[in-house]
Tab-separated table of C-alpha atoms in Angstrom:
chain	number	residue	atom	x	y	z
A	40	MET	CA	0.000	0.000	0.000
A	41	VAL	CA	1.210	3.464	-0.864
A	42	GLN	CA	2.258	5.530	2.131
A	43	LEU	CA	0.633	8.947	2.046
A	44	THR	CA	0.699	12.117	4.083
A	45	SER	CA	-2.157	13.252	6.275
A	46	ASN	CA	-2.806	16.383	4.217
A	47	SER	CA	-5.739	14.977	2.290
A	48	VAL	CA	-8.200	17.393	0.705
A	49	SER	CA	-11.766	16.741	-0.289
A	50	ALA	CA	-12.195	15.758	-3.910
A	51	PRO	CA	-15.416	16.482	-5.818
A	52	ALA	CA	-17.849	13.694	-5.129
A	53	GLU	CA	-18.369	12.546	-8.685
A	54	GLY	CA	-21.182	10.097	-9.138
A	55	VAL	CA	-23.281	11.249	-6.201
A	56	GLY	CA	-25.187	13.995	-7.965
A	57	ALA	CA	-24.794	17.612	-8.983
A	58	PHE	CA	-25.867	18.990	-5.609
A	59	GLU	CA	-23.275	16.985	-3.716
A	60	SER	CA	-20.493	17.852	-6.155
A	61	VAL	CA	-21.165	21.569	-5.780
A	62	ALA	CA	-21.506	21.245	-2.028
A	63	VAL	CA	-18.074	19.651	-1.665
A	64	ARG	CA	-16.411	22.466	-3.549
A	65	GLY	CA	-18.293	25.049	-1.483
A	66	VAL	CA	-16.774	28.494	-1.712
A	67	ASP	CA	-13.241	27.246	-2.235
A	68	GLY	CA	-13.856	25.295	0.975
A	69	THR	CA	-12.564	28.282	2.982
A	70	GLY	CA	-15.591	30.332	4.010
A	71	PRO	CA	-18.127	29.337	6.645
A	72	ARG	CA	-20.691	28.418	3.993
A	73	GLY	CA	-18.164	26.290	2.130
A	74	ARG	CA	-16.989	24.508	5.260
A	75	GLN	CA	-20.536	23.887	6.409
A	76	ALA	CA	-21.579	22.524	3.023
A	77	GLU	CA	-18.591	20.205	2.999
A	78	ALA	CA	-19.286	19.065	6.567
A	79	ASP	CA	-22.928	18.417	5.705
A	80	LEU	CA	-21.944	16.335	2.698
A	81	LEU	CA	-19.379	14.324	4.668
A	82	ALA	CA	-22.049	13.558	7.267
A	83	ARG	CA	-24.385	12.360	4.532
A	84	LEU	CA	-21.673	10.262	2.890
A	85	VAL	CA	-20.954	8.390	6.142
A	86	HIS	CA	-24.626	8.112	7.182
A	87	ARG	CA	-24.314	10.295	10.265
A	88	ARG	CA	-26.396	13.282	11.308
A	89	ASP	CA	-24.378	14.793	14.144
A	90	ALA	CA	-21.062	16.427	13.211
A	91	GLN	CA	-19.334	15.053	16.317
A	92	ASP	CA	-19.985	11.519	15.062
A	93	VAL	CA	-18.339	12.194	11.661
A	94	PHE	CA	-14.655	11.213	11.653
A	95	PRO	CA	-13.447	11.514	8.001
A	96	THR	CA	-12.519	15.066	7.013
A	97	GLY	CA	-11.570	14.563	3.366
A	98	TRP	CA	-10.350	12.128	0.749
A	99	THR	CA	-7.881	12.021	-2.122
A	100	PRO	CA	-7.868	9.417	-4.907
A	101	GLN	CA	-4.449	7.948	-5.690
A	102	THR	CA	-5.498	5.409	-8.323
A	103	ASP	CA	-8.850	3.980	-9.369
A	104	THR	CA	-8.737	1.624	-6.381
A	105	GLN	CA	-6.424	3.346	-3.857
A	106	PHE	CA	-7.356	6.321	-1.738
A	107	SER	CA	-6.128	8.447	1.134
A	108	VAL	CA	-8.752	9.513	3.648
A	109	SER	CA	-7.989	12.075	6.338
A	110	ALA	CA	-9.814	11.722	9.637
A	111	ARG	CA	-9.924	13.325	13.055
A	112	TRP	CA	-10.640	11.469	16.268
A	113	PRO	CA	-12.116	13.453	19.166
A	114	ARG	CA	-10.199	13.624	22.409
A	115	ALA	CA	-13.561	13.604	24.155
A	116	HIS	CA	-16.718	12.015	22.779
A	117	ARG	CA	-20.088	11.237	24.348
A	118	PHE	CA	-19.715	7.523	23.514
A	119	PHE	CA	-16.186	6.689	22.252
A	120	ALA	CA	-14.589	7.606	25.563
A	121	PRO	CA	-10.961	7.018	26.608
A	122	VAL	CA	-10.376	3.553	28.043
A	123	ALA	CA	-9.099	3.631	31.630
A	124	GLY	CA	-8.304	7.309	31.040
A	125	ARG	CA	-5.153	6.348	29.098
A	126	HIS	CA	-6.055	4.994	25.650
A	127	GLN	CA	-8.155	6.108	22.751
A	128	ASP	CA	-11.129	3.807	22.332
A	129	PRO	CA	-10.087	1.108	19.813
A	130	LEU	CA	-13.665	0.926	18.553
A	131	LEU	CA	-12.896	4.277	16.908
A	132	ILE	CA	-10.847	2.145	14.504
A	133	ALA	CA	-13.846	0.043	13.544
A	134	GLU	CA	-16.148	3.050	13.202
A	135	THR	CA	-13.568	4.953	11.129
A	136	MET	CA	-13.193	1.914	8.867
A	137	ARG	CA	-16.966	1.737	8.443
A	138	GLN	CA	-17.337	5.439	7.678
A	139	THR	CA	-14.354	5.434	5.312
A	140	THR	CA	-15.781	2.527	3.327
A	141	MET	CA	-19.174	4.172	2.940
A	142	LEU	CA	-17.652	7.523	2.010
A	143	LEU	CA	-15.655	5.930	-0.808
A	144	GLY	CA	-18.575	3.750	-1.855
A	145	HIS	CA	-20.690	6.829	-2.495
A	146	ALA	CA	-18.099	9.363	-3.594
A	147	ALA	CA	-15.618	7.225	-5.535
A	148	PHE	CA	-17.702	4.300	-6.777
A	149	GLY	CA	-21.049	5.966	-7.379
A	150	VAL	CA	-23.212	4.022	-4.928
A	151	PRO	CA	-26.476	6.032	-4.935
A	152	PHE	CA	-27.883	7.479	-1.749
A	153	GLY	CA	-30.723	5.233	-0.689
A	154	ASP	CA	-28.821	2.055	-1.506
A	155	GLN	CA	-27.818	-0.076	1.456
A	156	PHE	CA	-24.337	-1.166	2.512
A	157	VAL	CA	-24.101	-4.638	4.052
A	158	MET	CA	-21.028	-5.435	6.136
A	159	TRP	CA	-20.064	-9.120	6.137
A	160	GLU	CA	-16.653	-9.072	7.795
A	161	LEU	CA	-14.614	-6.534	9.727
A	162	ALA	CA	-11.230	-7.059	11.330
A	163	TYR	CA	-8.448	-4.904	12.708
A	164	VAL	CA	-5.239	-5.159	14.736
A	165	ALA	CA	-3.937	-2.115	16.598
A	166	ASP	CA	-0.746	-1.200	18.423
A	167	PRO	CA	-1.807	-0.344	22.003
A	168	GLY	CA	1.283	1.791	22.497
A	169	GLN	CA	0.140	4.088	19.702
A	170	LEU	CA	-3.301	4.558	21.250
A	171	LEU	CA	-1.993	6.276	24.381
A	172	LEU	CA	-3.558	9.673	24.871
A	173	GLY	CA	-1.349	12.751	24.638
A	174	ASP	CA	-1.739	16.450	24.059
A	175	GLU	CA	-1.518	16.316	20.265
A	176	PRO	CA	-4.624	16.445	18.070
A	177	TRP	CA	-5.734	13.075	16.748
A	178	ASP	CA	-5.481	13.757	13.032
A	179	ILE	CA	-4.900	10.469	11.241
A	180	THR	CA	-4.674	9.168	7.689
A	181	VAL	CA	-6.366	6.044	6.389
A	182	ASP	CA	-4.782	4.458	3.310
A	183	VAL	CA	-7.387	2.357	1.544
A	184	THR	CA	-7.009	-0.291	-1.139
A	185	CYS	CA	-10.174	-1.693	-2.726
A	186	SER	CA	-10.094	-5.056	-4.480
A	187	ARG	CA	-12.317	-7.809	-5.871
A	188	ILE	CA	-14.750	-5.117	-6.971
A	189	LYS	CA	-17.906	-6.417	-8.603
A	190	ARG	CA	-19.630	-3.751	-10.654
A	191	VAL	CA	-23.392	-3.459	-10.993
A	192	ARG	CA	-24.267	-0.932	-13.667
A	193	LYS	CA	-22.692	2.361	-12.521
A	194	SER	CA	-22.484	1.231	-8.892
A	195	ILE	CA	-20.837	-1.718	-7.122
A	196	GLY	CA	-22.258	-5.005	-5.948
A	197	SER	CA	-19.473	-5.914	-3.536
A	198	MET	CA	-15.818	-5.306	-2.741
A	199	HIS	CA	-13.059	-5.981	-0.250
A	200	VAL	CA	-11.194	-3.171	1.475
A	201	GLU	CA	-7.829	-3.078	3.194
A	202	LEU	CA	-7.062	-0.138	5.446
A	203	LEU	CA	-3.923	1.180	7.106
A	204	LEU	CA	-4.373	3.837	9.783
A	205	HIS	CA	-1.343	5.946	10.600
A	206	ARG	CA	-0.431	9.120	12.457
A	207	PHE	CA	2.810	11.114	12.378
A	208	GLY	CA	4.237	8.420	10.089
A	209	THR	CA	3.571	5.638	12.612
A	210	VAL	CA	1.074	2.845	12.022
A	211	LEU	CA	-1.823	2.773	14.491
A	212	ALA	CA	-3.765	-0.148	13.087
A	213	ARG	CA	-4.348	-2.365	10.078
A	214	GLY	CA	-7.697	-3.752	9.087
A	215	GLY	CA	-10.022	-4.871	6.384
A	216	GLY	CA	-13.487	-5.995	5.557
A	217	ARG	CA	-15.955	-7.153	2.942
A	218	ILE	CA	-19.097	-5.309	1.970
A	219	SER	CA	-21.913	-5.644	-0.506
A	220	CYS	CA	-24.422	-3.075	-1.710
A	221	ALA	CA	-28.123	-3.493	-2.415
A	222	SER	CA	-30.416	-1.123	-4.226
A	223	ALA	CA	-33.330	0.293	-2.275
A	224	GLU	CA	-35.692	-2.003	-4.197
A	225	ALA	CA	-33.592	-5.121	-3.636
A	226	TYR	CA	-33.123	-4.268	0.022
A	227	GLY	CA	-36.859	-3.826	0.458
A	228	ARG	CA	-37.462	-7.280	-0.978
A	229	LEU	CA	-34.714	-8.774	1.199
A	230	ARG	CA	-36.153	-7.235	4.347
A	231	GLY	CA	-39.731	-8.189	3.566
A	232	GLY	CA	-41.031	-4.654	3.660
A	233	ARG	CA	-39.618	-3.766	7.084
A	234	ARG	CA	-39.232	-0.017	7.406
A	235	PRO	CA	-37.064	2.026	9.760
A	236	ASP	CA	-39.945	4.401	10.440
A	237	ALA	CA	-42.495	1.698	11.237
A	238	GLY	CA	-42.772	2.979	14.802
A	239	VAL	CA	-42.682	-0.439	16.490
A	240	PRO	CA	-41.991	0.231	20.200
A	241	ILE	CA	-38.773	-1.382	21.464
A	242	PRO	CA	-38.860	-1.872	25.243
A	243	LEU	CA	-35.802	-0.608	27.089
A	244	LEU	CA	-34.578	-3.499	29.226
A	245	PRO	CA	-32.877	-3.023	32.594
A	246	ALA	CA	-29.121	-2.569	32.303
A	247	VAL	CA	-26.380	-4.527	33.985
A	248	PRO	CA	-24.268	-2.295	36.267
A	249	PRO	CA	-22.204	0.012	34.021
A	250	SER	CA	-19.004	-0.684	35.981
A	251	ALA	CA	-19.350	-4.404	35.180
A	252	VAL	CA	-19.025	-3.739	31.455
A	253	GLY	CA	-16.552	-0.858	31.384
A	254	ARG	CA	-19.065	1.965	31.138
A	255	ALA	CA	-19.728	5.017	33.288
A	256	ASP	CA	-23.238	5.842	32.069
A	257	GLU	CA	-26.140	3.397	32.138
A	258	ARG	CA	-27.407	4.833	28.847
A	259	ASP	CA	-24.336	3.409	27.085
A	260	VAL	CA	-24.910	-0.127	28.411
A	261	VAL	CA	-26.143	-2.534	25.733
A	262	LEU	CA	-26.423	-5.661	27.905
A	263	ALA	CA	-29.351	-6.665	30.095
A	264	PRO	CA	-29.187	-9.468	32.679
A	265	GLY	CA	-29.514	-12.950	31.234
A	266	THR	CA	-30.699	-16.268	32.577
A	267	ARG	CA	-27.296	-17.852	33.099
A	268	ARG	CA	-23.659	-16.956	33.671
A	269	ASN	CA	-21.882	-15.058	30.877
A	270	VAL	CA	-25.086	-14.748	28.855
A	271	TRP	CA	-26.961	-11.465	28.486
A	272	GLN	CA	-29.885	-10.148	26.501
A	273	LEU	CA	-29.096	-7.393	24.032
A	274	ARG	CA	-30.374	-4.076	25.391
A	275	LEU	CA	-31.523	-1.557	22.794
A	276	ASP	CA	-31.988	2.144	23.395
A	277	THR	CA	-33.218	3.350	20.003
A	278	GLY	CA	-32.935	6.930	21.227
A	279	HIS	CA	-29.175	6.665	21.784
A	280	PRO	CA	-27.614	9.540	19.807
A	281	THR	CA	-24.586	7.564	18.564
A	282	LEU	CA	-25.641	3.918	18.470
A	283	PHE	CA	-28.950	4.769	16.803
A	284	ALA	CA	-27.960	7.927	14.997
A	285	ARG	CA	-30.657	7.397	12.363
A	286	PRO	CA	-33.754	5.201	12.024
A	287	ASN	CA	-32.966	1.525	11.425
A	288	ASP	CA	-35.021	-1.524	10.552
A	289	HIS	CA	-32.479	-3.780	12.294
A	290	VAL	CA	-29.800	-3.621	14.983
A	291	PRO	CA	-26.804	-1.624	13.680
A	292	GLY	CA	-23.471	-3.402	13.501
A	293	ILE	CA	-21.824	-0.932	15.897
A	294	VAL	CA	-24.327	-1.998	18.580
A	295	LEU	CA	-23.308	-5.642	18.170
A	296	LEU	CA	-19.628	-4.732	18.272
A	297	GLU	CA	-20.169	-2.709	21.435
A	298	ALA	CA	-22.092	-5.632	22.936
A	299	ALA	CA	-19.095	-7.859	22.183
A	300	ARG	CA	-16.754	-5.391	23.862
A	301	GLN	CA	-18.942	-5.090	26.968
A	302	ALA	CA	-19.310	-8.872	27.236
A	303	ALA	CA	-15.535	-9.250	26.906
A	304	VAL	CA	-15.009	-6.755	29.721
A	305	ALA	CA	-17.477	-8.646	31.905
A	306	VAL	CA	-15.587	-11.961	31.628
A	307	SER	CA	-12.054	-10.529	31.804
A	308	PRO	CA	-9.763	-10.458	34.843
A	309	GLY	CA	-10.130	-7.258	36.789
A	310	ARG	CA	-12.554	-5.880	34.163
A	311	ALA	CA	-9.480	-4.694	32.223
A	312	PHE	CA	-10.032	-5.102	28.500
A	313	LEU	CA	-8.667	-2.957	25.651
A	314	PRO	CA	-9.894	-4.469	22.340
A	315	THR	CA	-6.751	-3.977	20.266
A	316	SER	CA	-7.721	-6.820	17.936
A	317	ALA	CA	-11.100	-7.767	16.539
A	318	ARG	CA	-12.292	-10.348	14.020
A	319	THR	CA	-15.994	-10.046	13.338
A	320	ASP	CA	-18.489	-11.847	11.131
A	321	PHE	CA	-22.011	-10.541	10.582
A	322	LEU	CA	-24.083	-13.567	9.641
A	323	ARG	CA	-27.618	-12.191	9.430
A	324	TYR	CA	-29.684	-9.199	10.407
A	325	VAL	CA	-30.567	-8.919	14.082
A	326	GLU	CA	-34.162	-7.798	14.406
A	327	LEU	CA	-35.125	-5.048	16.810
A	328	ASP	CA	-38.317	-6.590	18.154
A	329	ARG	CA	-37.120	-10.067	19.151
A	330	PRO	CA	-34.756	-11.138	21.960
A	331	CYS	CA	-31.096	-11.468	21.020
A	332	TRP	CA	-28.741	-13.311	23.348
A	333	ILE	CA	-25.084	-12.359	23.795
A	334	GLU	CA	-22.691	-15.007	25.119
A	335	ALA	CA	-19.000	-14.589	25.948
A	336	GLN	CA	-16.301	-17.141	26.626
A	337	GLN	CA	-12.639	-16.613	27.334
A	338	LEU	CA	-10.389	-18.498	24.931
A	339	PRO	CA	-6.956	-20.064	25.205
A	340	SER	CA	-4.326	-17.602	24.055
A	341	GLU	CA	-1.012	-18.466	22.407
A	342	ASP	CA	0.402	-15.292	23.943
A	343	PRO	CA	0.305	-15.266	27.767
A	344	ASP	CA	0.294	-11.467	27.665
A	345	MET	CA	-2.995	-11.369	25.752
A	346	ILE	CA	-6.600	-12.114	26.683
A	347	ALA	CA	-8.894	-13.498	23.981
A	348	VAL	CA	-12.683	-13.619	24.227
A	349	CYS	CA	-15.191	-15.103	21.816
A	350	VAL	CA	-18.608	-13.422	21.737
A	351	THR	CA	-21.628	-14.690	19.838
A	352	ALA	CA	-25.113	-13.312	19.244
A	353	THR	CA	-28.070	-15.654	18.774
A	354	GLN	CA	-31.603	-14.781	17.775
A	355	ASP	CA	-34.454	-17.239	17.212
A	356	ASP	CA	-31.962	-20.025	18.040
A	357	ARG	CA	-29.849	-19.072	15.009
A	358	PRO	CA	-26.346	-17.555	15.080
A	359	ALA	CA	-26.402	-13.956	13.891
A	360	PHE	CA	-22.971	-12.563	14.819
A	361	ARG	CA	-19.644	-13.731	16.144
A	362	CYS	CA	-16.599	-11.803	17.215
A	363	THR	CA	-13.212	-12.643	18.676
A	364	LEU	CA	-11.613	-9.789	20.597
A	365	GLU	CA	-8.119	-9.660	22.069
A	366	SER	CA	-6.644	-7.351	24.677
A	367	PRO	CA	-3.307	-6.965	26.410
A	368	ALA	CA	-3.538	-8.692	29.770
A	369	PRO	CA	-3.251	-6.570	32.909
A	370	VAL	CA	0.345	-5.980	33.956
A	371	PRO	CA	1.800	-8.208	35.197
A	372	ALA	CA	0.212	-10.735	32.851
A	373	ARG	CA	-2.345	-12.792	34.721
A	374	ALA	CA	-2.873	-16.452	34.079
A	375	HIS	CA	-6.394	-17.368	33.096
A	376	HIS	CA	-8.260	-20.581	32.595
A	377	ALA	CA	-10.023	-20.968	29.291
A	378	SER	CA	-12.208	-23.596	27.780
A	379	PRO	CA	-11.665	-25.104	24.332
A	380	VAL	CA	-12.640	-22.822	21.462
A	381	PRO	CA	-16.409	-23.001	20.943
A	382	ALA	CA	-17.518	-24.246	17.549
A	383	GLU	CA	-19.339	-20.951	16.956
A	384	CYS	CA	-16.001	-19.083	17.001
A	385	ALA	CA	-14.399	-21.239	14.330
A	386	ARG	CA	-14.436	-19.778	10.852
A	387	GLN	CA	-17.617	-20.910	9.120
A	388	PRO	CA	-19.161	-20.391	5.672
A	389	HIS	CA	-21.113	-17.164	5.384
A	390	ARG	CA	-24.876	-17.198	5.249
A	391	PRO	CA	-26.815	-15.360	2.568
A	392	ASP	CA	-27.657	-12.281	4.618
A	393	GLY	CA	-25.529	-9.873	6.544
A	394	GLN	CA	-25.393	-6.711	8.627
A	395	SER	CA	-24.930	-3.067	7.794
């Protein structure tokens, strides 16, 4: 992958319509109206409404399939808070990967607004030493290589992405994923007419204690007590400003990833868990109006200085999501007893529906 600087600028968003192309240019991008228009377009490109939830700040094409995306991580955020007061939240990596992929899907590959992105796989590995908080601003660059692109008319049907996140010339994390895109019509058929504005009430379940899952605010807890040890029911607050930033007809992927992180914290020694590695498979949509069960199990680790946890989500007795997270063990490294790897955490063939 080509190494690029962090001085990316926003390119015209060709393929997303005349309004968007003009809006990106703004008034040379320097005046308040130009900056606001560009910020509004970036928010639309990454499917976010609130500016504080938008992490990409611009993009530059390098080739037809390689891009440089500039991004800024907040030092303080209402949801992606520092871990133990020392590290940036590694889930910022996953969310930046997601937003970067959607930005390029729309702006570089012509995916129309209204079409749906479906995430099948997402994985990253980060250097914990590079996530330590300091006084410097968190301006980063994401180098992106797209491959195995399947075209559908003027849009794309699917593609793989590889991403390298770096800052001040030092690599923070590497990751990748696989997505597919569905037209609004095809998505409607796939989802059987479910609509995000259907108004079906989703009861807010009681939360487990926030301190048990690494959270300070009960509103950020996505696990409710379960019926047995290390099993919880997924807790959905559809009014959450970050996790449910827009109407959805299913549980967003970031909610499932956060559930995996909270479950991993709950089963880890001393509640210390920094998810510097994640390998995630979205197997099918998780519906909002039916119980979803989250189960966590600590795994054997080849590295005694790492903790590994497998988390699965099950709905209607069918696997819907699985994720293996790893964290540096507390210092000094603590021995832990782990069961054999559950079958659900082994790599399995993908099912014919996924998760956006």
